[in-house]
Amino acid sequence: RAWSPSLPAMAAGPPPPPDLPPLEPLPLPVFGEEGVGEKFLRKTRENPLVPLGCLCTVGVLTYGLISFKRGNTRRSQLMMRARIVAQGFTFAALLGGMVVTAMKSQK
């Protein structure tokens, strides 16, 4: 004889009142045709600190890797720490931009 789990009987609640209107889906927002370039420029204008932070992060990372390859370990370690600071700045700028956008949409 095979084992079968016994499920508790589900309690049947009262049926919903008949006078409630049926739920209708929300209308979807309509967006214009926007290419990748236009979207990038729009987002850059909305929050210019994020691309700036990304460029700083990439620049510091590249300089740190070059220093590492040349054998300058002290400078390489310094650049890796600076990269963490640049990434933190980028993340803070991203969060700040999201907060500002959310506050604008509430108004």
XYZ file of N, CA and C in Angstrom:
321
model
N 0.841 -1.173 0.000
C 0.000 0.000 0.000
C 0.887 1.237 0.000
N 0.661 2.132 -0.943
C 1.483 3.335 -1.086
C 1.041 4.392 -0.079
N 2.027 5.157 0.377
C 1.742 6.227 1.320
C 1.211 7.437 0.571
N 0.185 8.040 1.074
C -0.322 9.265 0.458
C -0.585 10.279 1.560
N -0.105 11.498 1.342
C -0.318 12.509 2.381
C -1.785 12.894 2.445
N -2.226 13.130 3.639
C -3.620 13.556 3.768
C -3.654 15.069 3.864
N -4.387 15.666 2.991
C -4.515 17.115 2.971
C -5.717 17.528 3.799
N -5.556 18.565 4.600
C -6.723 19.007 5.362
C -7.772 19.592 4.426
N -8.991 19.408 4.796
C -10.085 19.936 3.968
C -10.032 21.451 4.019
N -10.141 22.072 2.860
C -10.102 23.528 2.788
C -11.433 24.082 3.258
N -11.333 25.080 4.085
C -12.563 25.695 4.597
C -13.167 26.556 3.493
N -14.396 26.308 3.206
C -15.084 27.078 2.174
C -15.673 28.324 2.816
N -15.238 29.474 2.316
C -15.755 30.729 2.836
C -17.034 31.109 2.107
N -17.632 32.176 2.535
C -18.853 32.609 1.867
C -18.535 33.119 0.464
N -19.430 32.970 -0.465
C -19.174 33.458 -1.827
C -19.119 34.987 -1.823
N -18.408 35.575 -2.781
C -18.334 37.030 -2.827
C -19.708 37.628 -3.113
N -19.946 38.817 -2.609
C -21.244 39.432 -2.857
C -21.443 39.677 -4.354
N -22.649 39.478 -4.853
C -22.882 39.591 -6.291
C -22.878 41.032 -6.788
N -22.916 42.036 -5.914
C -23.019 43.410 -6.376
C -21.667 44.059 -6.697
N -20.527 43.329 -6.529
C -19.226 43.886 -6.862
C -19.009 43.832 -8.373
N -18.505 44.938 -8.956
C -18.234 44.900 -10.404
C -17.028 44.022 -10.685
N -16.940 43.437 -11.848
C -15.779 42.599 -12.180
C -14.522 43.462 -12.285
N -13.388 42.866 -11.949
C -12.122 43.587 -12.039
C -11.728 43.762 -13.494
N -11.329 44.976 -13.838
C -10.893 45.248 -15.209
C -9.397 45.549 -15.189
N -8.678 45.115 -16.206
C -7.235 45.373 -16.220
C -6.946 46.863 -16.376
N -5.823 47.293 -15.778
C -5.407 48.681 -15.913
C -4.912 48.927 -17.326
N -5.117 50.120 -17.851
C -4.604 50.391 -19.200
C -3.081 50.445 -19.195
N -2.479 49.914 -20.222
C -1.022 49.905 -20.325
C -0.542 51.255 -20.826
N 0.590 51.743 -20.311
C 1.101 53.025 -20.807
C 1.596 52.879 -22.236
N 1.452 53.929 -22.997
C 1.876 53.921 -24.395
C 3.159 54.728 -24.495
N 4.194 54.117 -25.002
C 5.481 54.779 -25.161
C 5.753 54.964 -26.641
N 6.390 56.082 -26.966
C 6.772 56.317 -28.350
C 7.949 55.444 -28.726
N 8.195 55.356 -29.985
C 9.340 54.586 -30.448
C 10.606 55.340 -30.073
N 11.400 54.742 -29.192
C 12.623 55.379 -28.724
C 13.764 54.392 -28.898
N 14.763 54.797 -29.634
C 15.904 53.926 -29.859
C 16.829 53.892 -28.658
N 17.849 53.071 -28.749
C 18.795 52.916 -27.660
C 19.549 54.226 -27.414
N 19.951 54.884 -28.485
C 20.694 56.137 -28.356
C 19.870 57.230 -27.703
N 18.613 57.359 -28.160
C 17.740 58.387 -27.568
C 17.467 58.104 -26.101
N 17.272 56.836 -25.760
C 17.015 56.479 -24.366
C 18.239 56.774 -23.508
N 19.426 56.443 -24.023
C 20.655 56.718 -23.278
C 20.815 58.215 -23.028
N 20.575 59.039 -24.065
C 20.699 60.485 -23.895
C 19.660 61.028 -22.921
N 18.436 60.514 -22.982
C 17.385 60.971 -22.068
C 17.744 60.620 -20.632
N 18.190 59.395 -20.409
C 18.556 58.970 -19.056
C 19.780 59.733 -18.551
N 20.719 60.055 -19.438
C 21.898 60.813 -19.052
C 21.509 62.236 -18.654
N 20.551 62.823 -19.382
C 20.082 64.162 -19.020
C 19.327 64.145 -17.696
N 18.581 63.067 -17.433
C 17.823 62.972 -16.183
C 18.744 62.822 -14.978
N 19.806 62.035 -15.105
C 20.715 61.800 -13.982
C 22.147 61.713 -14.513
N 22.809 62.860 -14.691
C 24.147 62.846 -15.297
C 25.235 62.279 -14.388
N 24.963 62.111 -13.103
C 26.003 61.611 -12.201
C 26.277 60.124 -12.381
N 25.298 59.366 -12.852
C 25.505 57.920 -13.018
C 26.529 57.632 -14.124
N 26.382 58.190 -15.336
C 27.424 57.935 -16.335
C 28.790 58.481 -15.919
N 28.794 59.609 -15.211
C 30.058 60.154 -14.730
C 30.721 59.184 -13.751
N 29.944 58.616 -12.843
C 30.484 57.632 -11.909
C 30.983 56.381 -12.613
N 30.247 55.955 -13.629
C 30.684 54.774 -14.404
C 32.014 55.043 -15.101
N 32.135 56.227 -15.706
C 33.396 56.565 -16.376
C 34.553 56.636 -15.377
N 34.311 57.211 -14.213
C 35.357 57.265 -13.182
C 35.757 55.863 -12.734
N 34.772 55.004 -12.545
C 35.050 53.635 -12.117
C 35.900 52.907 -13.150
N 35.516 53.024 -14.416
C 36.266 52.347 -15.484
C 37.679 52.928 -15.604
N 37.805 54.247 -15.477
C 39.120 54.876 -15.564
C 40.044 54.431 -14.447
N 39.541 54.431 -13.221
C 40.357 54.020 -12.077
C 40.706 52.537 -12.174
N 39.753 51.714 -12.602
C 40.015 50.282 -12.767
C 41.101 50.049 -13.814
N 40.994 50.747 -14.939
C 41.985 50.584 -16.005
C 43.377 50.998 -15.529
N 43.444 52.148 -14.859
C 44.738 52.609 -14.352
C 45.302 51.635 -13.314
N 44.430 51.075 -12.474
C 44.885 50.095 -11.494
C 45.412 48.823 -12.139
N 44.742 48.369 -13.190
C 45.215 47.168 -13.886
C 46.541 47.413 -14.599
N 46.698 48.609 -15.179
C 47.968 48.943 -15.825
C 49.086 48.986 -14.779
N 48.797 49.581 -13.627
C 49.797 49.635 -12.558
C 50.168 48.237 -12.083
N 49.181 47.359 -11.992
C 49.432 45.978 -11.574
C 50.323 45.265 -12.591
N 50.032 45.485 -13.866
C 50.819 44.822 -14.912
C 52.267 45.315 -14.913
N 52.455 46.575 -14.601
C 53.812 47.135 -14.562
C 54.556 46.772 -13.282
N 53.881 46.168 -12.326
C 54.537 45.739 -11.108
C 54.464 46.742 -9.975
N 53.739 47.818 -10.147
C 53.601 48.820 -9.096
C 52.427 48.414 -8.209
N 52.689 47.504 -7.273
C 51.592 46.943 -6.473
C 50.990 47.959 -5.515
N 51.804 48.879 -5.027
C 51.272 49.894 -4.100
C 50.239 50.778 -4.804
N 50.574 51.244 -5.997
C 49.648 52.076 -6.766
C 48.423 51.265 -7.182
N 48.627 50.007 -7.530
C 47.521 49.136 -7.930
C 46.519 48.962 -6.787
N 47.011 48.732 -5.582
C 46.124 48.593 -4.418
C 45.365 49.894 -4.151
N 46.059 51.011 -4.289
C 45.417 52.311 -4.090
C 44.293 52.516 -5.110
N 44.539 52.141 -6.348
C 43.523 52.303 -7.395
C 42.333 51.363 -7.180
N 42.579 50.175 -6.662
C 41.465 49.263 -6.392
C 40.588 49.814 -5.264
N 41.207 50.466 -4.288
C 40.417 51.107 -3.230
C 39.656 52.305 -3.783
N 40.297 53.045 -4.670
C 39.619 54.181 -5.299
C 38.457 53.696 -6.171
N 38.623 52.531 -6.776
C 37.535 51.965 -7.580
C 36.309 51.690 -6.718
N 36.530 51.187 -5.510
C 35.412 50.926 -4.594
C 34.697 52.228 -4.251
N 35.459 53.293 -4.033
C 34.852 54.600 -3.747
C 34.042 55.078 -4.946
N 34.606 54.927 -6.150
C 33.896 55.354 -7.362
C 32.623 54.530 -7.562
N 32.679 53.235 -7.292
C 31.480 52.406 -7.404
C 30.432 52.828 -6.376
N 30.870 53.165 -5.183
C 29.931 53.643 -4.162
C 29.265 54.937 -4.587
N 30.045 55.849 -5.183
C 29.480 57.095 -5.693
C 28.444 56.822 -6.774
N 28.765 55.900 -7.685
C 27.834 55.563 -8.764
C 26.551 54.969 -8.203
N 26.667 54.091 -7.242
C 25.492 53.474 -6.635
C 24.642 54.520 -5.909
N 25.291 55.428 -5.182
C 24.557 56.486 -4.491
C 23.847 57.399 -5.494
N 24.499 57.702 -6.597
C 23.875 58.528 -7.635
C 22.682 57.816 -8.249
N 22.807 56.513 -8.452
C 21.707 55.728 -9.004
C 20.512 55.726 -8.050
N 20.771 55.480 -6.777
C 19.682 55.497 -5.792
C 19.061 56.880 -5.669
N 19.900 57.918 -5.660
C 19.388 59.283 -5.584
C 18.499 59.612 -6.775
N 18.914 59.190 -7.959
C 18.098 59.414 -9.154
C 16.768 58.680 -9.086
N 16.787 57.472 -8.531
C 15.536 56.715 -8.398
C 14.593 57.404 -7.418
N 15.137 57.942 -6.326
C 14.305 58.644 -5.342
C 13.699 59.894 -5.955
N 14.511 60.657 -6.683
C 13.998 61.880 -7.315
C 12.915 61.546 -8.337
N 13.130 60.504 -9.128
C 12.138 60.106 -10.121
C 10.849 59.660 -9.446
N 10.950 58.923 -8.352
C 9.760 58.480 -7.634
C 9.004 59.663 -7.034
N 9.736 60.648 -6.528
C 9.087 61.820 -5.951
C 8.395 62.646 -7.038
N 9.001 62.730 -8.219
C 8.383 63.464 -9.331
C 7.096 62.787 -9.789
N 7.094 61.457 -9.811
C 5.920 60.741 -10.302
C 4.766 60.799 -9.314
N 5.046 61.073 -8.035
C 3.964 61.187 -7.043
C 3.242 62.514 -7.158
N 3.898 63.521 -7.694
C 3.283 64.841 -7.793
C 2.326 64.947 -8.941
